[in-house]
mmCIF file of C-alpha atoms in Angstrom:
data_model
loop_
_atom_site.group_PDB
_atom_site.id
_atom_site.type_symbol
_atom_site.label_atom_id
_atom_site.label_comp_id
_atom_site.label_asym_id
_atom_site.label_seq_id
_atom_site.Cartn_x
_atom_site.Cartn_y
_atom_site.Cartn_z
ATOM 1 C CA MET A 1 -15.047 63.546 -5.264
ATOM 2 C CA LYS A 2 -13.415 60.724 -3.290
ATOM 3 C CA GLU A 3 -9.914 59.708 -4.208
ATOM 4 C CA LYS A 4 -9.658 56.248 -5.832
ATOM 5 C CA THR A 5 -8.018 53.586 -3.685
ATOM 6 C CA LYS A 6 -4.769 52.111 -4.936
ATOM 7 C CA ALA A 7 -5.939 48.495 -4.994
ATOM 8 C CA GLY A 8 -2.931 47.142 -6.861
ATOM 9 C CA PRO A 9 -0.204 48.224 -4.404
ATOM 10 C CA MET A 10 -2.449 47.345 -1.447
ATOM 11 C CA PHE A 11 -2.987 43.822 -2.807
ATOM 12 C CA LEU A 12 0.746 43.387 -3.345
ATOM 13 C CA SER A 13 1.426 44.431 0.233
ATOM 14 C CA LEU A 14 -1.070 41.826 1.463
ATOM 15 C CA LEU A 15 0.187 39.042 -0.823
ATOM 16 C CA PRO A 16 2.790 37.546 1.579
ATOM 17 C CA ARG A 17 0.160 37.395 4.315
ATOM 18 C CA LEU A 18 -2.379 35.762 1.997
ATOM 19 C CA ILE A 19 0.189 33.171 0.915
ATOM 20 C CA ALA A 20 0.988 32.380 4.546
ATOM 21 C CA TRP A 21 -2.720 31.907 5.319
ATOM 22 C CA ALA A 22 -3.127 29.659 2.270
ATOM 23 C CA ILE A 23 -0.237 27.460 3.437
ATOM 24 C CA LEU A 24 -1.696 27.263 6.944
ATOM 25 C CA LEU A 25 -5.115 26.352 5.566
ATOM 26 C CA SER A 26 -3.610 23.593 3.421
ATOM 27 C CA LEU A 27 -2.078 22.089 6.540
ATOM 28 C CA VAL A 28 -5.279 22.289 8.573
ATOM 29 C CA CYS A 29 -7.784 21.271 5.875
ATOM 30 C CA PRO A 30 -7.655 18.520 3.230
ATOM 31 C CA LEU A 31 -6.660 19.652 -0.261
ATOM 32 C CA PHE A 32 -9.841 18.220 -1.790
ATOM 33 C CA PRO A 33 -13.463 17.823 -0.739
ATOM 34 C CA GLN A 34 -13.561 14.293 0.666
ATOM 35 C CA PRO A 35 -16.469 11.832 0.941
ATOM 36 C CA THR A 36 -18.121 12.267 4.335
ATOM 37 C CA GLU A 37 -19.659 8.795 4.570
ATOM 38 C CA ARG A 38 -19.017 6.936 7.840
ATOM 39 C CA TYR A 39 -20.192 3.422 6.995
ATOM 40 C CA PHE A 40 -19.347 1.714 10.266
ATOM 41 C CA ASP A 41 -21.466 4.162 12.305
ATOM 42 C CA GLN A 42 -24.592 2.592 10.770
ATOM 43 C CA ALA A 43 -23.314 -0.919 10.022
ATOM 44 C CA GLY A 44 -24.795 -3.663 12.139
ATOM 45 C CA PRO A 45 -22.991 -6.724 13.495
ATOM 46 C CA LEU A 46 -21.059 -8.732 10.930
ATOM 47 C CA GLY A 47 -23.357 -11.759 10.900
ATOM 48 C CA ASN A 48 -23.007 -13.805 7.710
ATOM 49 C CA GLU A 49 -21.961 -10.826 5.593
ATOM 50 C CA THR A 50 -18.392 -10.588 4.257
ATOM 51 C CA ARG A 51 -16.908 -7.100 4.648
ATOM 52 C CA LEU A 52 -13.465 -6.252 3.307
ATOM 53 C CA VAL A 53 -11.816 -3.097 4.641
ATOM 54 C CA ILE A 54 -9.227 -1.378 2.473
ATOM 55 C CA PHE A 55 -7.046 1.398 3.795
ATOM 56 C CA TYR A 56 -6.168 3.974 1.098
ATOM 57 C CA PRO A 57 -9.295 3.587 -1.089
ATOM 58 C CA SER A 58 -7.871 5.659 -3.950
ATOM 59 C CA VAL A 59 -8.925 5.428 -7.592
ATOM 60 C CA GLY A 60 -5.837 3.254 -8.168
ATOM 61 C CA SER A 61 -6.743 0.864 -5.343
ATOM 62 C CA LEU A 62 -10.321 0.546 -6.592
ATOM 63 C CA ARG A 63 -9.213 -0.028 -10.183
ATOM 64 C CA ALA A 64 -6.819 -2.729 -8.945
ATOM 65 C CA LEU A 65 -9.654 -4.615 -7.229
ATOM 66 C CA LEU A 66 -11.872 -4.282 -10.292
ATOM 67 C CA ALA A 67 -9.071 -5.504 -12.585
ATOM 68 C CA LEU A 68 -8.448 -8.511 -10.340
ATOM 69 C CA GLU A 69 -12.133 -9.371 -10.556
ATOM 70 C CA GLU A 70 -12.331 -8.819 -14.322
ATOM 71 C CA ASN A 71 -9.367 -11.148 -14.826
ATOM 72 C CA GLY A 72 -10.756 -13.910 -12.621
ATOM 73 C CA PHE A 73 -8.395 -13.605 -9.648
ATOM 74 C CA ILE A 74 -11.080 -12.601 -7.128
ATOM 75 C CA SER A 75 -14.860 -12.292 -6.950
ATOM 76 C CA LEU A 76 -16.424 -9.302 -5.205
ATOM 77 C CA GLU A 77 -20.019 -10.315 -5.950
ATOM 78 C CA ASN A 78 -20.919 -11.126 -2.345
ATOM 79 C CA ILE A 79 -18.348 -8.927 -0.619
ATOM 80 C CA THR A 80 -19.007 -5.470 0.820
ATOM 81 C CA VAL A 81 -15.873 -3.328 0.430
ATOM 82 C CA VAL A 82 -15.329 -0.377 2.771
ATOM 83 C CA GLY A 83 -12.586 2.176 2.112
ATOM 84 C CA VAL A 84 -11.205 3.666 5.321
ATOM 85 C CA PHE A 85 -9.178 6.887 5.269
ATOM 86 C CA SER A 86 -8.225 9.884 7.401
ATOM 87 C CA SER A 87 -9.918 13.225 6.749
ATOM 88 C CA ARG A 88 -6.420 14.756 6.805
ATOM 89 C CA GLU A 89 -5.008 12.663 3.939
ATOM 90 C CA LYS A 90 -3.898 14.428 0.761
ATOM 91 C CA THR A 91 -5.404 11.896 -1.653
ATOM 92 C CA ASN A 92 -8.463 13.096 -3.563
ATOM 93 C CA TYR A 93 -10.962 10.422 -2.516
ATOM 94 C CA GLU A 94 -13.786 12.326 -4.200
ATOM 95 C CA GLN A 95 -12.402 10.883 -7.445
ATOM 96 C CA ALA A 96 -12.762 7.385 -6.010
ATOM 97 C CA TYR A 97 -16.295 8.231 -4.898
ATOM 98 C CA ARG A 98 -17.145 9.295 -8.454
ATOM 99 C CA LEU A 99 -15.684 6.038 -9.817
ATOM 100 C CA VAL A 100 -17.901 4.042 -7.449
ATOM 101 C CA ARG A 101 -20.960 5.925 -8.731
ATOM 102 C CA GLU A 102 -19.940 5.522 -12.383
ATOM 103 C CA LYS A 103 -19.435 1.764 -11.940
ATOM 104 C CA LYS A 104 -22.693 1.483 -9.956
ATOM 105 C CA TRP A 105 -20.700 -0.410 -7.324
ATOM 106 C CA ALA A 106 -23.524 -0.747 -4.811
ATOM 107 C CA ASN A 107 -21.534 -2.806 -2.316
ATOM 108 C CA PHE A 108 -18.713 -0.262 -1.963
ATOM 109 C CA HIS A 109 -18.740 2.275 0.886
ATOM 110 C CA PHE A 110 -16.404 4.740 2.578
ATOM 111 C CA HIS A 111 -15.584 5.377 6.197
ATOM 112 C CA ARG A 112 -13.944 8.724 6.870
ATOM 113 C CA VAL A 113 -12.005 8.872 10.148
ATOM 114 C CA GLU A 114 -12.490 12.373 11.565
ATOM 115 C CA ARG A 115 -10.438 12.213 14.726
ATOM 116 C CA GLU A 116 -6.693 12.647 14.571
ATOM 117 C CA VAL A 117 -3.764 10.904 16.193
ATOM 118 C CA ALA A 118 -0.162 12.136 16.205
ATOM 119 C CA PRO A 119 3.136 10.210 16.598
ATOM 120 C CA PRO A 120 3.386 10.369 20.420
ATOM 121 C CA ASP A 121 0.084 8.470 20.703
ATOM 122 C CA LEU A 122 0.267 5.987 17.828
ATOM 123 C CA PHE A 123 1.308 2.948 19.841
ATOM 124 C CA LYS A 124 -0.977 3.207 22.831
ATOM 125 C CA ARG A 125 -4.665 3.566 23.570
ATOM 126 C CA ASN A 126 -5.764 6.834 21.958
ATOM 127 C CA GLN A 127 -8.828 8.659 20.670
ATOM 128 C CA LEU A 128 -9.097 6.293 17.688
ATOM 129 C CA SER A 129 -9.029 3.100 19.773
ATOM 130 C CA ASP A 130 -12.785 2.601 20.073
ATOM 131 C CA GLU A 131 -13.401 3.403 16.403
ATOM 132 C CA LEU A 132 -10.680 1.007 15.255
ATOM 133 C CA ALA A 133 -12.106 -1.720 17.498
ATOM 134 C CA SER A 134 -15.543 -1.188 15.937
ATOM 135 C CA ILE A 135 -14.103 -1.408 12.401
ATOM 136 C CA PHE A 136 -12.377 -4.653 13.353
ATOM 137 C CA GLN A 137 -15.463 -6.183 14.981
ATOM 138 C CA LYS A 138 -17.695 -5.295 12.005
ATOM 139 C CA SER A 139 -15.338 -6.487 9.248
ATOM 140 C CA SER A 140 -14.003 -9.764 7.857
ATOM 141 C CA GLY A 141 -10.478 -8.710 6.839
ATOM 142 C CA ILE A 142 -8.226 -5.872 5.727
ATOM 143 C CA ILE A 143 -5.902 -4.904 2.861
ATOM 144 C CA PHE A 144 -3.270 -2.216 3.385
ATOM 145 C CA PHE A 145 -2.244 -0.893 -0.041
ATOM 146 C CA GLY A 146 0.994 0.669 -1.315
ATOM 147 C CA GLY A 147 2.118 4.278 -1.133
ATOM 148 C CA PRO A 148 4.857 6.712 -0.034
ATOM 149 C CA ASP A 149 7.630 6.454 2.547
ATOM 150 C CA ILE A 150 6.892 6.296 6.281
ATOM 151 C CA PRO A 151 8.510 9.089 8.365
ATOM 152 C CA PRO A 152 11.607 7.361 9.847
ATOM 153 C CA SER A 153 11.215 9.223 13.145
ATOM 154 C CA ILE A 154 8.304 6.865 13.849
ATOM 155 C CA TYR A 155 10.698 3.893 13.940
ATOM 156 C CA GLY A 156 13.430 5.813 15.754
ATOM 157 C CA GLU A 157 15.765 6.780 12.912
ATOM 158 C CA LYS A 158 16.965 9.997 11.322
ATOM 159 C CA THR A 159 15.546 10.756 7.881
ATOM 160 C CA SER A 160 17.724 9.829 4.923
ATOM 161 C CA LEU A 161 18.045 12.355 2.117
ATOM 162 C CA LEU A 162 16.605 9.605 -0.111
ATOM 163 C CA THR A 163 13.413 9.224 1.944
ATOM 164 C CA GLN A 164 10.398 11.144 0.646
ATOM 165 C CA ILE A 165 7.638 11.969 3.142
ATOM 166 C CA GLU A 166 4.437 12.911 1.327
ATOM 167 C CA ASP A 167 1.364 12.137 3.442
ATOM 168 C CA PRO A 168 2.117 11.605 7.148
ATOM 169 C CA TRP A 169 -1.541 11.646 8.257
ATOM 170 C CA ARG A 170 -2.200 8.552 6.207
ATOM 171 C CA HIS A 171 0.684 6.791 7.951
ATOM 172 C CA TYR A 172 -0.501 7.877 11.408
ATOM 173 C CA LEU A 173 -3.932 6.281 10.858
ATOM 174 C CA GLU A 174 -2.633 3.058 9.337
ATOM 175 C CA LEU A 175 0.194 2.548 11.821
ATOM 176 C CA THR A 176 -1.992 3.029 14.885
ATOM 177 C CA ALA A 177 -4.585 0.698 13.305
ATOM 178 C CA ILE A 178 -1.911 -1.985 12.827
ATOM 179 C CA PHE A 179 -0.648 -1.616 16.386
ATOM 180 C CA HIS A 180 -4.198 -2.017 17.699
ATOM 181 C CA LEU A 181 -4.735 -5.065 15.492
ATOM 182 C CA LEU A 182 -1.447 -6.924 16.060
ATOM 183 C CA GLY A 183 0.294 -5.325 19.042
ATOM 184 C CA GLY A 184 4.005 -4.594 18.926
ATOM 185 C CA TYR A 185 7.325 -4.136 20.655
ATOM 186 C CA GLN A 186 6.300 -0.567 21.507
ATOM 187 C CA ASP A 187 4.134 -1.923 24.352
ATOM 188 C CA GLU A 188 4.610 -5.593 25.189
ATOM 189 C CA ASN A 189 1.572 -5.514 27.498
ATOM 190 C CA SER A 190 -0.818 -4.313 24.822
ATOM 191 C CA GLN A 191 -3.616 -6.776 23.993
ATOM 192 C CA PRO A 192 -3.999 -7.003 20.174
ATOM 193 C CA LEU A 193 -7.491 -7.071 18.705
ATOM 194 C CA LEU A 194 -6.651 -10.226 16.740
ATOM 195 C CA ALA A 195 -6.212 -12.113 20.007
ATOM 196 C CA SER A 196 -10.022 -12.407 20.002
ATOM 197 C CA ARG A 197 -10.165 -13.475 16.304
ATOM 198 C CA PRO A 198 -6.776 -14.980 15.443
ATOM 199 C CA ASP A 199 -7.887 -16.177 11.978
ATOM 200 C CA TYR A 200 -8.780 -12.633 10.830
ATOM 201 C CA PRO A 201 -6.954 -12.080 7.477
ATOM 202 C CA ILE A 202 -4.750 -9.059 6.787
ATOM 203 C CA LEU A 203 -2.778 -8.474 3.586
ATOM 204 C CA GLY A 204 -0.130 -5.747 3.363
ATOM 205 C CA ILE A 205 1.140 -4.743 -0.092
ATOM 206 C CA CYS A 206 4.435 -2.823 -0.569
ATOM 207 C CA LEU A 207 3.975 0.176 1.766
ATOM 208 C CA GLY A 208 1.286 -1.918 3.438
ATOM 209 C CA ALA A 209 3.909 -4.575 4.198
ATOM 210 C CA GLN A 210 6.295 -1.944 5.546
ATOM 211 C CA SER A 211 3.477 -0.484 7.651
ATOM 212 C CA LEU A 212 2.712 -3.893 9.157
ATOM 213 C CA ASN A 213 6.366 -4.088 10.123
ATOM 214 C CA VAL A 214 6.714 -0.571 11.565
ATOM 215 C CA GLY A 215 3.324 -0.750 13.275
ATOM 216 C CA THR A 216 4.499 -3.785 15.248
ATOM 217 C CA GLY A 217 7.823 -2.212 16.253
ATOM 218 C CA GLY A 218 10.081 -3.032 13.312
ATOM 219 C CA SER A 219 12.275 -0.723 11.223
ATOM 220 C CA LEU A 220 13.094 -0.162 7.553
ATOM 221 C CA THR A 221 16.066 0.101 5.242
ATOM 222 C CA GLN A 222 15.496 3.609 3.899
ATOM 223 C CA ASP A 223 17.134 3.003 0.523
ATOM 224 C CA ILE A 224 18.037 -0.448 -0.758
ATOM 225 C CA SER A 225 20.544 0.714 -3.358
ATOM 226 C CA ALA A 226 22.512 2.863 -0.929
ATOM 227 C CA GLU A 227 22.296 0.725 2.225
ATOM 228 C CA ILE A 228 22.203 -2.851 0.898
ATOM 229 C CA TYR A 229 24.189 -2.582 -2.343
ATOM 230 C CA SER A 230 26.358 0.469 -1.418
ATOM 231 C CA VAL A 231 25.798 2.337 -4.673
ATOM 232 C CA GLN A 232 25.047 6.032 -5.012
ATOM 233 C CA SER A 233 24.373 6.418 -8.733
ATOM 234 C CA VAL A 234 21.940 4.984 -11.265
ATOM 235 C CA GLU A 235 24.807 3.890 -13.498
ATOM 236 C CA ASP A 236 26.454 1.927 -10.688
ATOM 237 C CA LEU A 237 23.153 0.246 -9.866
ATOM 238 C CA ILE A 238 22.709 -0.784 -13.502
ATOM 239 C CA ALA A 239 26.219 -2.230 -13.469
ATOM 240 C CA LEU A 240 25.293 -4.539 -10.551
ATOM 241 C CA GLY A 241 22.705 -6.342 -12.690
ATOM 242 C CA GLU A 242 18.999 -7.031 -12.362
ATOM 243 C CA SER A 243 19.213 -8.981 -9.107
ATOM 244 C CA ALA A 244 19.803 -5.645 -7.345
ATOM 245 C CA TRP A 245 16.919 -3.775 -9.003
ATOM 246 C CA HIS A 246 13.549 -3.193 -7.322
ATOM 247 C CA THR A 247 12.480 -0.430 -9.660
ATOM 248 C CA ASN A 248 13.713 -0.072 -13.243
ATOM 249 C CA PRO A 249 16.875 2.099 -13.065
ATOM 250 C CA TYR A 250 16.793 2.709 -16.812
ATOM 251 C CA TYR A 251 13.536 4.607 -16.329
ATOM 252 C CA LEU A 252 15.366 7.217 -14.249
ATOM 253 C CA LEU A 253 17.540 7.913 -17.285
ATOM 254 C CA ASN A 254 14.761 7.619 -19.900
ATOM 255 C CA PRO A 255 11.487 8.917 -18.423
ATOM 256 C CA ASP A 256 10.107 10.104 -21.778
ATOM 257 C CA PRO A 257 6.674 8.361 -22.061
ATOM 258 C CA GLN A 258 7.037 8.117 -25.853
ATOM 259 C CA PHE A 259 9.959 5.741 -25.321
ATOM 260 C CA LYS A 260 7.569 3.367 -23.482
ATOM 261 C CA LEU A 261 10.107 2.238 -20.880
ATOM 262 C CA PHE A 262 8.588 0.213 -18.035
ATOM 263 C CA ALA A 263 8.969 2.156 -14.775
ATOM 264 C CA ASN A 264 8.734 -0.852 -12.452
ATOM 265 C CA GLN A 265 10.739 -4.056 -12.209
ATOM 266 C CA LEU A 266 9.701 -7.628 -12.943
ATOM 267 C CA HIS A 267 12.018 -10.042 -11.154
ATOM 268 C CA PRO A 268 12.018 -13.576 -9.686
ATOM 269 C CA ILE A 269 11.845 -14.185 -5.946
ATOM 270 C CA ARG A 270 13.049 -17.012 -3.696
ATOM 271 C CA LEU A 271 10.397 -18.798 -1.610
ATOM 272 C CA LEU A 272 11.470 -20.119 1.780
ATOM 273 C CA ASN A 273 10.248 -23.632 2.547
ATOM 274 C CA GLU A 274 8.884 -22.780 6.008
ATOM 275 C CA GLY A 275 6.558 -20.066 4.703
ATOM 276 C CA LYS A 276 2.918 -20.248 3.612
ATOM 277 C CA PHE A 277 3.781 -19.990 -0.096
ATOM 278 C CA CYS A 278 5.248 -23.472 0.180
ATOM 279 C CA GLN A 279 3.311 -24.871 3.126
ATOM 280 C CA GLU A 280 -0.189 -23.666 2.187
ATOM 281 C CA MET A 281 -0.193 -22.583 -1.469
ATOM 282 C CA GLY A 282 1.594 -25.576 -2.964
ATOM 283 C CA PHE A 283 4.840 -24.038 -4.226
ATOM 284 C CA SER A 284 8.384 -25.220 -3.565
ATOM 285 C CA PRO A 285 11.719 -23.466 -2.967
ATOM 286 C CA GLU A 286 12.673 -24.441 -6.517
ATOM 287 C CA ASP A 287 9.900 -22.201 -7.887
ATOM 288 C CA HIS A 288 10.956 -18.635 -8.681
ATOM 289 C CA PRO A 289 7.854 -16.703 -9.762
ATOM 290 C CA LEU A 290 8.183 -13.257 -11.319
ATOM 291 C CA VAL A 291 6.725 -10.390 -9.297
ATOM 292 C CA LEU A 292 6.390 -6.663 -9.920
ATOM 293 C CA SER A 293 8.375 -4.370 -7.620
ATOM 294 C CA ALA A 294 8.115 -0.597 -7.270
ATOM 295 C CA HIS A 295 9.975 0.260 -4.066
ATOM 296 C CA HIS A 296 13.273 1.513 -2.689
ATOM 297 C CA GLN A 297 12.778 0.535 0.977
ATOM 298 C CA GLN A 298 12.405 -2.793 2.774
ATOM 299 C CA VAL A 299 12.091 -4.434 6.181
ATOM 300 C CA LYS A 300 15.252 -4.183 8.262
ATOM 301 C CA LYS A 301 14.379 -5.195 11.831
ATOM 302 C CA PRO A 302 11.230 -7.398 11.760
ATOM 303 C CA GLY A 303 8.245 -6.269 13.812
ATOM 304 C CA LYS A 304 6.897 -8.324 16.677
ATOM 305 C CA GLY A 305 5.605 -11.718 15.549
ATOM 306 C CA PHE A 306 6.852 -11.584 11.936
ATOM 307 C CA LYS A 307 9.159 -13.982 10.104
ATOM 308 C CA LEU A 308 10.637 -13.791 6.621
ATOM 309 C CA ILE A 309 9.182 -16.189 4.006
ATOM 310 C CA ALA A 310 10.525 -14.861 0.662
ATOM 311 C CA THR A 311 13.561 -12.913 -0.525
ATOM 312 C CA SER A 312 15.173 -11.616 -3.686
ATOM 313 C CA LEU A 313 17.193 -14.297 -5.522
ATOM 314 C CA ASP A 314 20.408 -13.060 -3.934
ATOM 315 C CA GLY A 315 18.785 -13.240 -0.479
ATOM 316 C CA ARG A 316 19.596 -9.621 0.368
ATOM 317 C CA VAL A 317 16.126 -8.048 0.106
ATOM 318 C CA SER A 318 13.011 -9.234 1.936
ATOM 319 C CA GLU A 319 10.044 -9.916 -0.354
ATOM 320 C CA ALA A 320 7.410 -11.364 1.997
ATOM 321 C CA PHE A 321 6.853 -12.169 5.651
ATOM 322 C CA GLU A 322 4.076 -13.679 7.734
ATOM 323 C CA HIS A 323 2.871 -13.532 11.331
ATOM 324 C CA THR A 324 3.813 -16.425 13.582
ATOM 325 C CA LEU A 325 0.848 -16.025 15.965
ATOM 326 C CA PHE A 326 -1.924 -14.946 13.586
ATOM 327 C CA PRO A 327 -1.806 -17.369 10.625
ATOM 328 C CA ASN A 328 -3.701 -15.252 8.077
ATOM 329 C CA VAL A 329 -1.559 -12.119 8.281
ATOM 330 C CA LEU A 330 0.666 -11.822 5.209
ATOM 331 C CA ALA A 331 2.897 -8.986 3.995
ATOM 332 C CA VAL A 332 4.339 -8.836 0.463
ATOM 333 C CA GLN A 333 6.868 -6.233 -0.646
ATOM 334 C CA PHE A 334 5.856 -6.638 -4.296
ATOM 335 C CA HIS A 335 2.612 -5.654 -6.081
ATOM 336 C CA PRO A 336 0.303 -8.596 -6.910
ATOM 337 C CA GLU A 337 -2.576 -6.174 -7.611
ATOM 338 C CA PHE A 338 -1.310 -3.813 -10.334
ATOM 339 C CA PRO A 339 -3.707 -3.886 -13.340
ATOM 340 C CA VAL A 340 -0.774 -3.571 -15.748
ATOM 341 C CA LEU A 341 0.117 -7.197 -14.927
ATOM 342 C CA TRP A 342 -3.026 -8.469 -16.655
ATOM 343 C CA ASP A 343 -3.390 -6.025 -19.556
ATOM 344 C CA ARG A 344 -2.109 -7.662 -22.748
ATOM 345 C CA GLN A 345 -2.376 -4.329 -24.578
ATOM 346 C CA ALA A 346 -0.029 -2.532 -22.159
ATOM 347 C CA LYS A 347 3.353 -3.007 -23.837
ATOM 348 C CA PHE A 348 6.736 -1.576 -22.899
ATOM 349 C CA ARG A 349 10.469 -1.716 -23.311
ATOM 350 C CA PHE A 350 12.116 -3.181 -20.233
ATOM 351 C CA THR A 351 15.602 -1.933 -21.205
ATOM 352 C CA PRO A 352 16.661 0.758 -23.693
ATOM 353 C CA ASP A 353 18.077 -1.979 -25.944
ATOM 354 C CA ASP A 354 14.732 -3.734 -26.418
ATOM 355 C CA LYS A 355 13.675 -3.480 -30.058
ATOM 356 C CA GLU A 356 10.144 -4.801 -29.544
ATOM 357 C CA LEU A 357 7.522 -3.778 -27.009
ATOM 358 C CA GLU A 358 6.262 -6.544 -24.706
ATOM 359 C CA SER A 359 3.514 -6.791 -22.099
ATOM 360 C CA PRO A 360 4.257 -7.678 -18.462
ATOM 361 C CA ARG A 361 1.514 -10.314 -18.822
ATOM 362 C CA ALA A 362 3.485 -12.044 -21.584
ATOM 363 C CA ARG A 363 6.575 -12.117 -19.384
ATOM 364 C CA LEU A 364 4.616 -13.640 -16.499
ATOM 365 C CA GLU A 365 3.157 -16.310 -18.780
ATOM 366 C CA ALA A 366 6.620 -17.194 -20.067
ATOM 367 C CA ALA A 367 8.021 -17.629 -16.555
ATOM 368 C CA SER A 368 6.045 -20.425 -14.875
ATOM 369 C CA PRO A 369 4.649 -20.513 -12.200
ATOM 370 C CA SER A 370 4.240 -16.704 -12.122
ATOM 371 C CA ILE A 371 0.576 -16.514 -13.120
ATOM 372 C CA ALA A 372 -0.298 -19.458 -10.861
ATOM 373 C CA PHE A 373 1.560 -17.780 -8.006
ATOM 374 C CA HIS A 374 -0.514 -14.594 -8.262
ATOM 375 C CA ARG A 375 -3.725 -16.559 -8.661
ATOM 376 C CA LYS A 376 -3.072 -18.732 -5.605
ATOM 377 C CA LEU A 377 -2.042 -15.726 -3.504
ATOM 378 C CA TRP A 378 -5.380 -14.039 -4.162
ATOM 379 C CA THR A 379 -7.322 -17.288 -3.817
ATOM 380 C CA TRP A 380 -5.665 -17.828 -0.447
ATOM 381 C CA PHE A 381 -6.598 -14.353 0.820
ATOM 382 C CA ILE A 382 -10.204 -14.382 -0.434
ATOM 383 C CA SER A 383 -10.784 -17.873 0.980
ATOM 384 C CA ARG A 384 -9.606 -16.683 4.395
ATOM 385 C CA LEU A 385 -11.747 -13.563 4.079
ATOM 386 C CA THR A 386 -14.949 -15.448 3.235
ATOM 387 C CA GLY A 387 -14.255 -18.506 5.385
ATOM 388 C CA ARG A 388 -14.525 -20.801 2.348
ATOM 389 C CA ARG A 389 -11.295 -22.802 2.039
#
């Protein structure tokens, strides 16, 4: 009779090796099965069709577009939307794919970028150059959505202990795309794709704004509270007052969801007269619309071609900037797309002392011209996208 193998001890002896292989596999392969569609391989020339590209086509990004349409800020009826992402990203885009099927969103597609590009090759011609040029030629405009911190090594700085790097492969794709689109200080002789279509619209939101800046050779303040306001604690930030807040500091002390404390920050911004908010959208420097912020970083050194057009009320934090050569490229540090802005049923406390719950929508309506500001921002972008001004 054969002796029984001691499977338990053998398995335990192999466990460290199995764990190491699992970690290696997680680095080499995406964490989730991702959609394999490559829309632009089959897409014909642009013609009269309107195609909007969105980088980071997550469930949240898709729900934001749908909420904007449901609330009358945009119309997607005659727009084909294509979500572009890297096969190496950590986001579970299969969830977004399921949402598209559930909503029967026939004019939404994905384009999965299979090839990879690493930091040494981001700001030069690389193995993504031809694919990015094809996406540009076959599309009408782009939105870069929000997300996590960019690795500071990409803009030549050491990494602050307050910087959180979560998904570098996403940044690599988006930053090299931006450099190809707009050029940058990294290579002054580079010919940007937009030179052939200077009216092509691009909107960067929060991280998307920061990416537009870094992709064109700019840098970032890695933590506003520490570097701009010189505070190291939540309590000291609270003591400075709301003009210094770009997320809700009270939430860090009261994260219990039952308390219903709003995690983000609604605050007024200052519009500069020489920017498109005043020159093209009809606002004045005396207008101070409320916007929703959810960030701890900001533009420090502007990228090539960008100028500041909005700040915080105290003037110390950049809130929006535009391109001086390509007139339809706009970057906003705030979030004009969050569905919570329009949901009257979503009610919160904004400070621990608030007795009653209130919706962000109600606060926007009470602070004119906040709703009009968001509406005109989206009207401006969609009109540039479709060519109907």
